[in-house]
XYZ file of C-alpha atoms in Angstrom:
747
model
C -139.231 30.611 36.264
C -138.146 30.221 39.874
C -135.248 28.008 41.114
C -135.129 26.223 44.449
C -132.317 24.860 46.276
C -133.472 22.343 48.872
C -131.184 19.566 50.829
C -132.225 16.682 48.090
C -133.623 18.660 44.997
C -133.361 21.246 43.058
C -136.412 22.504 42.159
C -137.938 24.494 39.140
C -141.142 26.185 39.543
C -143.892 27.834 37.629
C -147.275 28.294 38.190
C -148.691 25.076 39.012
C -146.419 22.902 37.868
C -142.732 22.010 38.962
C -139.676 19.835 37.948
C -137.790 18.170 40.673
C -133.902 17.491 40.310
C -132.396 15.043 42.839
C -129.195 15.850 44.220
C -128.324 12.777 44.928
C -128.939 10.634 41.957
C -129.536 12.871 38.789
C -132.841 11.458 38.842
C -135.905 13.965 37.020
C -139.408 14.308 38.410
C -142.625 15.980 37.570
C -144.349 17.284 40.698
C -146.896 19.312 41.586
C -146.237 23.023 42.795
C -147.671 22.353 46.083
C -145.375 19.877 46.719
C -142.856 22.560 47.429
C -144.131 22.533 51.245
C -142.866 19.006 51.351
C -139.379 20.207 50.981
C -136.496 20.161 53.394
C -135.776 23.875 53.850
C -136.476 25.075 50.093
C -134.357 28.698 49.327
C -135.157 30.981 45.938
C -131.745 30.802 44.613
C -133.647 32.775 41.341
C -135.065 33.320 38.336
C -134.135 30.778 35.014
C -135.550 30.951 31.535
C -135.629 26.891 31.079
C -134.011 23.759 30.891
C -131.294 22.756 28.735
C -130.968 19.381 30.133
C -128.258 17.398 31.805
C -124.616 16.280 31.000
C -121.994 13.889 32.564
C -118.723 14.812 31.926
C -116.798 11.927 33.616
C -118.760 8.315 34.214
C -117.195 8.690 38.354
C -118.553 11.863 38.520
C -122.088 13.663 39.404
C -124.410 14.599 36.964
C -124.603 18.660 35.379
C -128.362 20.485 35.745
C -128.199 23.173 32.782
C -130.417 25.881 32.708
C -130.789 28.864 31.034
C -129.816 31.931 32.763
C -130.254 34.715 30.279
C -131.770 35.156 27.041
C -131.665 37.866 24.353
C -134.864 38.278 21.762
C -133.483 37.949 18.175
C -136.705 38.745 16.530
C -140.183 37.743 15.706
C -140.690 35.337 12.819
C -144.294 35.335 10.756
C -147.164 34.932 13.312
C -145.509 36.441 15.868
C -143.146 34.016 16.600
C -140.190 34.756 19.311
C -137.046 33.930 18.361
C -134.314 33.995 21.369
C -130.543 33.361 21.796
C -128.915 31.765 24.615
C -126.856 34.271 25.835
C -125.952 32.769 29.449
C -126.569 29.085 31.312
C -126.326 27.955 34.681
C -124.669 25.063 35.802
C -125.516 23.012 38.892
C -124.142 20.050 39.750
C -126.584 17.214 41.033
C -124.573 16.085 44.388
C -124.734 17.135 47.878
C -122.533 19.932 47.503
C -123.545 23.503 48.075
C -123.931 25.311 45.034
C -121.762 28.000 43.635
C -122.618 31.483 43.067
C -124.791 31.440 40.169
C -125.820 35.247 39.820
C -129.186 34.655 38.738
C -131.825 37.416 38.348
C -133.821 37.935 41.652
C -137.257 36.578 42.079
C -139.367 39.748 43.236
C -141.459 37.323 45.538
C -139.126 36.079 47.428
C -136.112 38.683 47.444
C -138.528 41.809 48.308
C -135.858 45.028 48.903
C -133.042 42.987 48.179
C -130.467 43.984 45.350
C -128.425 40.765 45.207
C -129.262 36.958 46.066
C -128.554 35.137 48.959
C -125.667 33.875 49.148
C -125.163 30.229 50.275
C -121.330 29.771 50.519
C -118.656 32.071 49.426
C -117.881 31.838 45.911
C -114.212 30.030 45.262
C -110.950 32.527 44.308
C -110.171 30.634 41.177
C -113.754 30.737 40.000
C -117.398 31.599 40.483
C -118.573 29.075 38.128
C -116.695 25.725 39.428
C -116.358 23.869 42.313
C -115.105 21.047 43.435
C -116.790 17.997 43.169
C -118.060 15.728 46.183
C -116.286 13.213 44.603
C -112.900 14.895 45.252
C -113.683 16.057 48.720
C -114.836 12.306 49.734
C -111.686 11.322 48.218
C -109.425 13.954 50.098
C -111.350 13.119 53.468
C -111.753 9.380 53.445
C -109.521 7.399 51.231
C -105.542 8.118 52.748
C -104.162 6.611 49.625
C -101.980 8.773 47.340
C -102.993 6.988 44.486
C -106.552 7.505 44.681
C -106.263 11.101 45.798
C -104.184 11.592 43.026
C -106.553 9.924 40.353
C -109.142 11.975 42.158
C -107.467 15.015 41.740
C -106.745 14.243 37.999
C -111.003 13.979 37.454
C -111.508 17.047 38.818
C -109.395 18.870 37.362
C -110.463 16.974 33.951
C -114.116 18.270 35.299
C -113.308 21.710 35.511
C -111.452 21.787 31.841
C -114.680 20.632 30.417
C -117.087 22.268 32.438
C -115.175 25.558 31.291
C -115.542 24.718 28.014
C -119.599 23.765 27.985
C -119.423 27.293 29.878
C -117.738 29.138 26.842
C -119.253 26.801 24.150
C -122.967 28.562 25.280
C -121.668 31.798 26.860
C -118.563 32.780 23.998
C -119.952 31.700 21.124
C -123.719 32.363 21.437
C -124.800 30.316 18.719
C -127.896 28.463 20.793
C -131.538 29.758 19.671
C -134.527 28.103 20.660
C -138.516 29.084 20.295
C -141.683 28.231 22.518
C -144.061 28.535 19.716
C -141.879 28.235 16.662
C -140.054 24.762 15.366
C -136.562 26.193 14.332
C -135.588 22.708 13.438
C -137.820 22.664 10.065
C -138.060 24.625 7.508
C -141.582 26.483 6.288
C -142.272 24.096 3.537
C -141.305 21.247 5.649
C -143.733 22.856 8.311
C -146.503 23.764 5.693
C -146.346 19.891 4.147
C -146.049 18.070 7.416
C -148.749 16.216 9.344
C -150.580 18.967 10.956
C -152.115 17.266 14.453
C -152.329 18.221 18.332
C -148.538 17.234 18.453
C -146.308 19.187 21.068
C -143.501 21.307 19.636
C -140.262 18.979 20.500
C -142.502 16.099 18.525
C -142.512 17.666 15.400
C -138.488 18.655 15.240
C -135.997 17.636 12.401
C -134.098 15.212 14.784
C -130.608 16.374 12.736
C -130.827 19.724 14.022
C -132.452 18.964 18.064
C -129.384 19.619 19.522
C -130.463 18.867 23.240
C -131.961 15.459 22.796
C -130.048 13.444 24.621
C -129.380 15.854 27.151
C -133.232 15.926 27.784
C -133.482 12.387 27.367
C -134.922 12.102 30.785
C -137.823 14.323 30.650
C -138.599 13.060 26.745
C -138.701 9.187 28.286
C -141.180 10.452 30.472
C -143.919 10.172 28.000
C -147.046 12.204 29.876
C -148.325 15.638 28.395
C -147.043 17.432 31.610
C -143.851 16.770 30.437
C -144.095 18.952 27.095
C -144.042 22.397 29.056
C -140.161 21.277 29.993
C -138.945 20.453 26.890
C -136.883 23.079 24.977
C -135.774 22.270 21.873
C -132.580 24.137 21.408
C -130.463 24.664 17.892
C -126.908 25.273 17.397
C -126.108 27.807 14.378
C -127.284 31.466 13.399
C -130.318 33.446 13.466
C -130.830 36.931 12.123
C -134.444 38.669 11.645
C -134.344 41.978 10.001
C -137.226 44.417 8.372
C -136.089 46.395 5.491
C -137.411 49.072 2.880
C -136.957 49.361 -1.037
C -135.930 52.801 -1.275
C -134.273 54.249 -4.211
C -134.094 57.500 -3.328
C -132.246 57.470 0.133
C -128.666 58.021 -0.031
C -126.066 55.524 0.910
C -123.586 57.936 2.263
C -126.798 58.633 4.695
C -125.850 55.001 6.401
C -123.965 55.800 9.475
C -124.882 52.573 11.522
C -122.453 49.983 12.737
C -121.910 47.107 9.988
C -122.243 44.643 12.699
C -125.488 45.678 14.410
C -127.884 47.712 12.205
C -129.943 49.889 14.484
C -133.503 49.049 13.902
C -134.505 52.793 13.847
C -132.198 53.004 10.471
C -134.586 50.729 8.509
C -138.334 51.027 7.331
C -139.600 53.893 8.624
C -141.665 55.744 5.230
C -144.697 53.688 4.966
C -144.673 55.097 1.196
C -142.022 52.556 0.380
C -142.334 48.866 0.559
C -141.363 46.890 3.088
C -140.292 43.467 4.048
C -138.988 41.286 6.856
C -135.947 38.743 5.754
C -134.454 36.167 7.848
C -131.766 33.691 8.058
C -131.701 30.709 9.891
C -129.023 28.201 9.924
C -129.263 24.645 11.575
C -126.280 22.881 12.758
C -126.737 18.927 12.483
C -126.283 17.267 15.686
C -124.715 14.234 13.664
C -120.738 14.234 13.249
C -120.385 17.507 14.920
C -117.602 18.697 16.259
C -113.949 20.807 15.699
C -112.738 21.449 12.105
C -109.912 19.219 12.574
C -111.263 16.118 14.938
C -113.930 15.942 12.258
C -113.590 16.103 8.611
C -115.565 14.050 5.711
C -118.246 11.343 6.249
C -119.055 8.623 8.913
C -120.050 4.745 8.456
C -123.618 6.137 9.015
C -123.429 8.367 6.148
C -123.066 11.604 8.461
C -120.588 14.609 6.843
C -118.877 17.070 9.106
C -119.942 20.738 9.568
C -123.554 20.087 7.561
C -125.566 23.167 7.868
C -128.854 23.950 6.382
C -129.574 27.676 5.601
C -132.916 29.180 5.246
C -133.494 32.197 3.676
C -137.220 33.363 4.481
C -138.802 36.778 3.294
C -142.452 37.626 4.250
C -144.076 40.715 2.409
C -148.141 41.169 4.061
C -149.446 37.676 4.095
C -146.863 35.741 2.187
C -144.125 33.947 3.357
C -141.154 32.365 1.091
C -138.667 30.147 2.055
C -135.200 29.049 0.155
C -132.971 26.411 1.709
C -129.638 25.559 1.118
C -127.229 22.883 2.487
C -123.134 22.531 3.250
C -121.266 19.850 4.486
C -118.063 18.155 4.558
C -116.983 16.180 0.872
C -118.599 12.744 1.953
C -115.575 10.797 1.529
C -113.116 9.564 4.108
C -110.574 11.855 4.545
C -108.624 13.785 7.211
C -105.618 16.641 7.949
C -103.544 14.586 10.425
C -100.836 15.896 12.365
C -99.965 18.890 14.137
C -98.057 21.320 11.610
C -99.843 23.930 10.347
C -102.903 23.423 7.881
C -101.827 19.549 7.543
C -101.863 18.087 3.951
C -105.735 16.504 3.207
C -105.297 12.710 2.783
C -107.755 9.899 2.138
C -108.439 7.396 5.018
C -110.183 4.655 2.896
C -110.225 3.522 -0.813
C -113.031 4.336 -3.159
C -114.398 0.866 -3.052
C -114.613 1.325 0.587
C -116.343 4.796 0.634
C -118.910 3.703 -1.842
C -121.622 2.422 1.099
C -121.344 5.489 3.390
C -121.093 8.227 0.230
C -124.339 6.289 -0.720
C -126.112 6.215 2.681
C -125.145 10.255 2.870
C -126.908 11.125 -0.462
C -129.818 8.530 -0.498
C -130.922 9.996 2.874
C -130.342 13.729 1.118
C -132.500 12.798 -1.913
C -135.212 11.156 0.504
C -135.178 14.385 2.171
C -134.824 17.592 -0.422
C -135.731 14.965 -3.708
C -132.942 16.470 -5.837
C -129.614 17.852 -5.504
C -126.872 20.231 -6.988
C -123.881 19.703 -5.475
C -121.421 23.112 -5.657
C -118.039 22.016 -5.199
C -115.551 24.755 -4.913
C -112.294 22.669 -4.079
C -109.542 23.903 -5.831
C -108.722 21.644 -8.944
C -105.078 21.971 -8.662
C -102.452 21.594 -5.443
C -103.339 20.178 -2.420
C -107.155 20.346 -2.326
C -107.259 18.027 -5.872
C -107.227 14.677 -4.565
C -110.485 15.681 -2.218
C -112.042 17.135 -5.145
C -111.458 14.056 -7.544
C -112.493 11.493 -4.921
C -115.776 13.283 -4.786
C -116.384 13.287 -8.581
C -115.483 9.818 -8.836
C -117.710 8.844 -6.210
C -120.658 10.959 -7.702
C -119.749 9.034 -11.329
C -120.336 5.755 -9.172
C -123.870 6.961 -7.299
C -125.088 7.958 -11.142
C -128.403 9.237 -9.901
C -130.177 11.484 -12.147
C -131.135 13.304 -9.220
C -127.716 14.635 -8.479
C -126.358 17.251 -10.520
C -122.483 17.951 -10.151
C -120.975 21.448 -10.687
C -117.270 22.510 -10.268
C -116.013 25.673 -9.636
C -112.489 26.695 -8.965
C -113.127 29.593 -6.210
C -109.366 30.614 -6.133
C -108.890 30.636 -9.645
C -111.722 32.187 -10.584
C -112.063 34.733 -7.887
C -107.823 35.584 -7.855
C -106.777 38.860 -7.286
C -110.051 39.661 -5.241
C -112.271 39.622 -7.823
C -115.206 38.501 -5.835
C -117.269 39.850 -8.970
C -116.309 36.758 -10.447
C -118.424 34.575 -8.608
C -121.368 35.731 -10.693
C -119.442 33.611 -13.483
C -121.217 30.542 -11.321
C -124.681 32.151 -10.843
C -124.841 32.959 -14.558
C -123.915 29.494 -15.458
C -126.583 27.930 -12.949
C -129.102 30.775 -13.503
C -131.683 27.908 -15.410
C -131.334 25.514 -12.557
C -131.937 28.135 -9.929
C -134.880 29.204 -11.472
C -135.988 24.994 -12.129
C -135.571 25.046 -8.486
C -138.242 27.496 -7.302
C -138.944 28.013 -3.788
C -141.741 27.263 -1.104
C -144.241 30.145 -1.312
C -147.339 29.825 1.334
C -149.921 32.200 2.313
C -153.131 32.271 4.400
C -154.797 29.553 2.158
C -152.168 27.314 2.337
C -149.078 26.323 -0.351
C -148.379 28.084 -3.691
C -145.422 26.200 -4.791
C -142.891 24.174 -3.291
C -138.769 24.215 -3.646
C -137.839 21.137 -5.932
C -134.389 20.320 -4.827
C -131.637 22.448 -3.181
C -127.861 23.465 -3.398
C -125.479 21.352 -1.497
C -121.957 23.915 -1.609
C -118.961 22.509 -0.132
C -115.443 23.622 -0.440
C -112.675 22.126 2.081
C -113.723 23.581 5.539
C -117.323 24.619 4.191
C -116.547 28.230 5.605
C -115.518 31.497 3.660
C -116.184 30.097 -0.243
C -119.004 28.378 0.667
C -120.524 31.075 2.600
C -120.075 33.561 -0.245
C -121.349 31.606 -3.216
C -124.125 30.401 -1.360
C -124.951 34.184 -0.361
C -124.552 34.927 -4.174
C -127.290 32.107 -5.009
C -129.528 33.409 -2.305
C -129.350 37.169 -3.668
C -130.518 36.016 -7.317
C -133.796 34.015 -5.834
C -134.488 36.884 -3.263
C -134.475 39.456 -6.290
C -136.585 37.011 -8.102
C -139.133 36.679 -4.891
C -139.534 40.279 -4.360
C -140.118 41.211 -8.039
C -142.860 38.339 -8.366
C -144.569 39.937 -4.871
C -144.222 43.343 -6.836
C -141.822 44.695 -3.862
C -139.172 45.540 -6.390
C -139.448 47.056 -10.069
C -138.355 44.732 -12.945
C -135.201 45.730 -13.930
C -133.507 47.380 -10.572
C -131.163 45.597 -8.180
C -131.756 45.648 -4.420
C -131.510 49.293 -2.999
C -128.212 49.893 -1.420
C -129.371 49.895 2.124
C -131.218 46.820 1.660
C -128.252 45.499 -0.508
C -125.925 46.262 2.803
C -127.785 44.838 5.526
C -128.665 41.819 3.582
C -124.965 41.570 3.150
C -124.293 41.652 6.491
C -126.627 39.190 7.477
C -124.669 36.610 5.661
C -121.518 37.841 6.776
C -122.624 37.206 10.324
C -124.211 34.033 9.359
C -120.548 33.014 8.255
C -119.230 34.024 10.942
C -120.858 32.182 13.274
C -120.486 28.966 11.585
C -116.797 29.716 11.230
C -116.591 29.988 14.884
C -118.806 26.901 15.657
C -116.523 24.568 13.634
C -112.689 26.441 13.563
C -113.044 27.654 16.852
C -113.946 30.947 19.377
C -111.635 33.497 19.842
C -109.421 31.702 22.263
C -109.074 28.674 19.422
C -107.873 28.211 16.048
C -110.256 29.338 14.122
C -109.493 33.202 15.527
C -105.593 32.299 15.766
C -105.659 32.352 11.867
C -107.973 35.209 11.275
C -105.985 37.678 13.889
C -102.681 37.118 12.027
C -100.795 35.471 15.246
C -98.471 33.425 13.186
C -94.802 34.502 13.237
C -92.804 33.226 9.932
C -89.362 33.174 12.024
C -90.736 30.430 13.991
C -92.411 28.327 10.943
C -88.984 29.079 8.930
C -87.024 27.603 12.014
C -88.062 23.678 11.500
C -91.564 25.164 11.840
C -91.467 24.757 15.546
C -93.392 27.422 16.403
C -96.231 26.812 13.778
C -96.513 23.160 15.148
C -96.563 24.353 18.716
C -99.384 26.747 18.314
C -101.348 24.540 16.367
C -100.508 21.604 18.858
C -101.758 24.138 21.681
C -104.903 24.922 19.625
C -105.087 21.203 19.444
C -105.299 20.448 23.083
C -108.208 23.217 23.569
C -110.087 21.324 20.077
C -109.438 17.743 22.148
C -111.685 19.327 25.021
C -114.409 21.149 22.960
C -114.999 17.931 20.815
C -115.278 15.940 24.087
C -117.951 18.413 25.489
C -119.623 18.215 22.285
C -119.525 14.567 22.157
C -120.707 14.080 25.490
C -123.494 16.240 24.921
C -125.036 14.166 21.789
C -124.097 11.129 24.327
C -121.276 9.917 22.254
C -118.264 7.992 23.705
C -114.769 10.398 24.861
C -112.484 8.050 23.309
C -109.660 10.232 23.151
C -107.123 9.991 26.374
C -107.772 13.619 27.893
C -105.867 12.942 30.855
C -102.396 12.302 28.989
C -103.093 15.841 27.629
C -102.746 17.373 30.910
C -98.765 17.097 30.820
C -98.454 17.361 26.770
C -100.530 20.984 27.129
C -97.853 22.076 30.129
C -94.708 20.835 27.897
C -95.814 22.615 24.927
C -97.090 25.947 27.131
C -93.409 26.210 28.154
C -92.011 25.246 24.805
C -94.185 28.256 23.255
C -92.979 30.973 25.904
C -89.397 29.892 25.215
C -89.982 30.153 21.464
C -91.699 33.921 22.085
C -88.865 34.948 24.084
C -86.422 34.289 20.939
C -88.861 35.196 18.394
C -87.124 38.838 17.473
C -83.867 36.710 17.080
C -84.880 34.348 14.577
C -86.748 37.086 12.686
C -83.421 38.656 12.137
C -81.345 35.855 11.603
C -84.110 35.076 9.145
C -83.806 38.291 7.204
C -80.495 38.153 7.118
C -80.392 34.471 5.413
C -82.883 35.609 2.902
C -80.977 38.749 2.263
C -78.291 36.835 1.295
C -79.875 34.369 -0.895
C -81.800 37.018 -2.927
C -79.929 40.213 -3.212
C -77.163 40.610 -5.688
C -73.998 41.528 -4.871
C -74.471 45.057 -6.078
C -77.430 45.672 -4.148
C -77.341 47.276 -0.596
C -79.779 45.572 1.831
C -81.883 48.524 3.467
C -84.536 46.493 5.472
C -86.620 43.523 5.754
C -89.717 42.424 7.451
C -91.862 39.339 7.993
C -95.311 40.448 7.081
C -99.070 38.543 5.874
C -100.215 39.063 2.120
C -104.131 39.509 2.909
C -105.268 39.460 -1.007
C -108.887 37.476 -0.188
C -108.391 35.663 -3.237
C -105.126 33.639 -1.798
C -106.967 32.624 1.393
C -110.043 31.051 3.241
C -111.274 30.186 6.810
C -108.454 26.648 6.509
C -105.587 29.003 5.680
C -106.673 32.551 5.678
C -102.993 33.989 6.234
C -100.361 33.940 3.454
C -96.896 34.544 4.907
C -94.553 36.359 2.990
C -91.003 37.824 3.433
C -90.569 42.067 2.030
C -86.814 42.835 1.656
C -85.825 46.371 0.546
C -82.513 47.421 -1.231
C -81.463 50.520 -3.300
C -83.117 49.215 -6.635
C -85.701 46.964 -5.823
C -88.087 45.058 -3.103
C -88.720 41.323 -2.885
C -91.886 39.488 -1.834
C -90.734 35.990 -0.853
C -93.609 33.582 -0.225
C -93.418 30.858 2.412
C -94.842 27.319 1.935
C -95.960 25.420 4.620
C -95.707 21.972 3.447
C -92.051 21.885 2.635
C -91.179 24.633 5.405
C -89.449 27.179 3.166
C -89.217 29.987 0.572
C -90.422 28.591 -2.582
C -91.000 31.597 -4.873
C -90.021 34.749 -4.921
C -90.544 38.095 -7.177
C -88.230 40.748 -7.471
C -89.659 44.307 -8.552
C -87.701 47.337 -9.466
C -88.098 50.458 -7.777
C -89.046 52.226 -10.751
C -91.969 50.276 -11.626
C -93.500 50.802 -7.878
C -96.194 53.314 -8.778
C -97.768 54.267 -5.595
C -98.269 52.844 -2.161
C -101.470 53.020 -0.221
C -102.299 52.793 3.348
C -105.958 51.972 4.513
C -108.113 49.227 5.781
C -107.930 45.438 4.686
C -109.933 44.138 2.254
C -112.612 42.404 3.128
C -116.103 41.149 0.702
C -118.199 41.823 3.753
C -118.697 43.748 7.446
C -116.024 45.714 8.789
C -112.264 45.727 8.586
C -110.350 44.369 11.335
C -106.850 45.740 9.934
C -105.048 48.034 8.202
C -102.654 46.981 5.251
C -100.302 48.385 2.711
C -100.824 48.192 -0.579
C -97.846 48.408 -2.919
C -98.670 49.000 -7.066
C -96.428 48.230 -9.248
C -96.362 47.987 -13.177
C -95.826 44.618 -15.149
C -94.471 45.259 -18.925
C -95.309 49.037 -18.878
C -98.859 47.845 -17.705
C -100.576 49.310 -14.495
C -103.236 47.493 -12.231
C -100.964 45.203 -10.341
C -100.219 45.457 -6.701
C -99.198 43.371 -3.477
C -101.589 43.883 -0.528
C -99.473 43.510 2.895
C -100.119 44.097 6.339
C -98.253 43.583 9.663
C -98.089 40.352 11.897
C -100.162 41.042 14.747
C -98.693 40.275 18.175
C -100.449 41.040 21.992
C -98.545 43.199 24.243
C -98.064 40.521 26.325
C -96.399 38.238 23.838
C -93.898 41.310 23.468
C -94.166 44.060 25.912
C -94.943 46.499 22.858
C -98.568 47.652 23.032
C -97.780 49.265 19.856
C -95.680 47.063 18.087
C -97.855 46.624 15.044
C -97.657 50.633 14.313
C -94.364 51.089 14.680
C -93.595 47.990 12.172
C -95.700 49.566 9.490
C -94.712 53.393 9.916
C -91.024 52.343 10.025
C -91.481 50.080 7.019
C -93.477 52.831 5.280
C -90.810 55.137 6.348
C -87.766 52.611 4.292
C -89.771 52.666 1.599
C -90.001 56.276 1.460
C -86.753 57.213 1.981
C -84.043 54.842 2.078
C -84.765 53.729 -1.347
C -84.003 55.885 -4.588
C -87.439 56.733 -5.032
C -88.416 58.125 -8.520
C -89.784 61.038 -8.261
C -94.086 61.817 -8.748
C -95.078 58.845 -6.957
C -98.103 59.314 -4.912
C -98.014 58.062 -0.803
């Protein structure tokens, strides 16, 4: 559709329809396309794909109109329904300011022979997306009062910062999806059993997942059929659609495609072999939406944080089979408060105060899904125990025959990277999986329905939850394909199918993690990339607290944007964050400069504490234990010190709760069997880092090892672009040459 700029309006036009957006008060009005002739000097700015809605970032500032600037086709669902991902947005200030450069696709009708869109005004130097607001310009011109000018500048800064977060949220995470013909908010079962009437798509959606409902409210309240064309329901979550072939003759060695993006031509190309379509659709709830440390547990209405419904959809010939699961934070009042790394979880309300809200949550769940099987993956010992115990108590108090509770200590069962032990869980609940069934529809109607769902959770409902949901979904999919005759009764999925299937679930987990734990610039990626530096956290936790404090600032802005998108008032004092942010940025830079000195001091201190007097110290390194069995999205990296003497090496573990090393392991070099250098072990997807594995014997028995990798530092932090490789090289070199090494070992 075409976007026009007139003196008093922005005008969206397609065919005979037009939507006028006032630049004075933000009002929206439907008008015939011929009314463009009445507009004052309309200029075509280019083409857009649709309207997301409006948002006001501050009560004293203008509204902003959010448009879909660019989309990407994800794939087609059964019925030839296209699903698109929002990849770029355009944001227009509904004020009398001139627009910034939007970089829209050119309209051939109005820009014939022009390579670039006409620039209304030059783009500002500091940002091509953002301009000073009209309020700020007006304040500078007509209000000489310094106090008011300062207040206006603060509002402008806040608006600019929030607008940056809004752009990042849509354009960096790529987590918003829509379809013009298919209801992405509802599962196949809800669509097949719902009312079949002539209502428009947006009136049939599941309110929980209608993410732009508040932003598009001005249009939904118009109440005339003409408005239906302009309302596009958008979900936040994840969608991937693939076509797979069941071919047991192909060699896995021939699969050369990238794990992240399997090429379409590598999938079903042989008509001899059965093929099927598989789709994964995750829908994040807009209720209690937000960032990990800003939104935990349940609220007064029974909504929980990070609530996601995931639907696995299989389509073969004219048959569509669907299986859904949910994830969501433990529905009690709990939080992690403070700016230390990975703060200790705590309960915020008593058992009695929690009952009503817990009941409200599960009463709604049972109303929607009929039955619930809770899979609780939190640790049954240690810091997570208090949350797991509170959960179980509430389940017992709820006392419903429709609720089944299963506890599975993921870290305990899968310790030592033994992720295959998840099968222990799927085997235990195998009969429950079969009894739950799945939704199965064909052209004639519904063949069977899914009776209940699995509600899976860990602390963050991210990594552990995704692994278990993928395992359950795989059991279901294999049964479905065997029922349809696509797979032989006694055969597993072919290698290529299995690989793409795993990638899909890994992508799903990554996407949900980015949305809840943060993008690359926020805390989630910070813990993932291993930027934590042991020296700082050992030195009274200064660096650790500082980094997480900075991440909390960014979380505060992102949380504010999410709340504003949902029409929730922002209660946090964002103005005070500006001052604190500058202070902590300065502290962070100072700590970075002294990082190497602190590392040296730390290693020297623990060398004296751990090494006996008859051992000669050869070197020490601050590393990360990347054994996946020790980690999840909440605390992925485990800090360790590796100390090397002439007769042993020591692995010392840091406890972030007490800010000190509280346990260590001494291993004789005589028991060290071999050193391996290779990619970091991962359950799904492509490894991001190289690591070192030290194999050793314990009581003459082989099979024990430590998996370690270097701390990652960016070149900006220490001016050494090859810091990681140098660290790894020097470490292995010292292990091989400085110690009294037993002969016959493998490197």
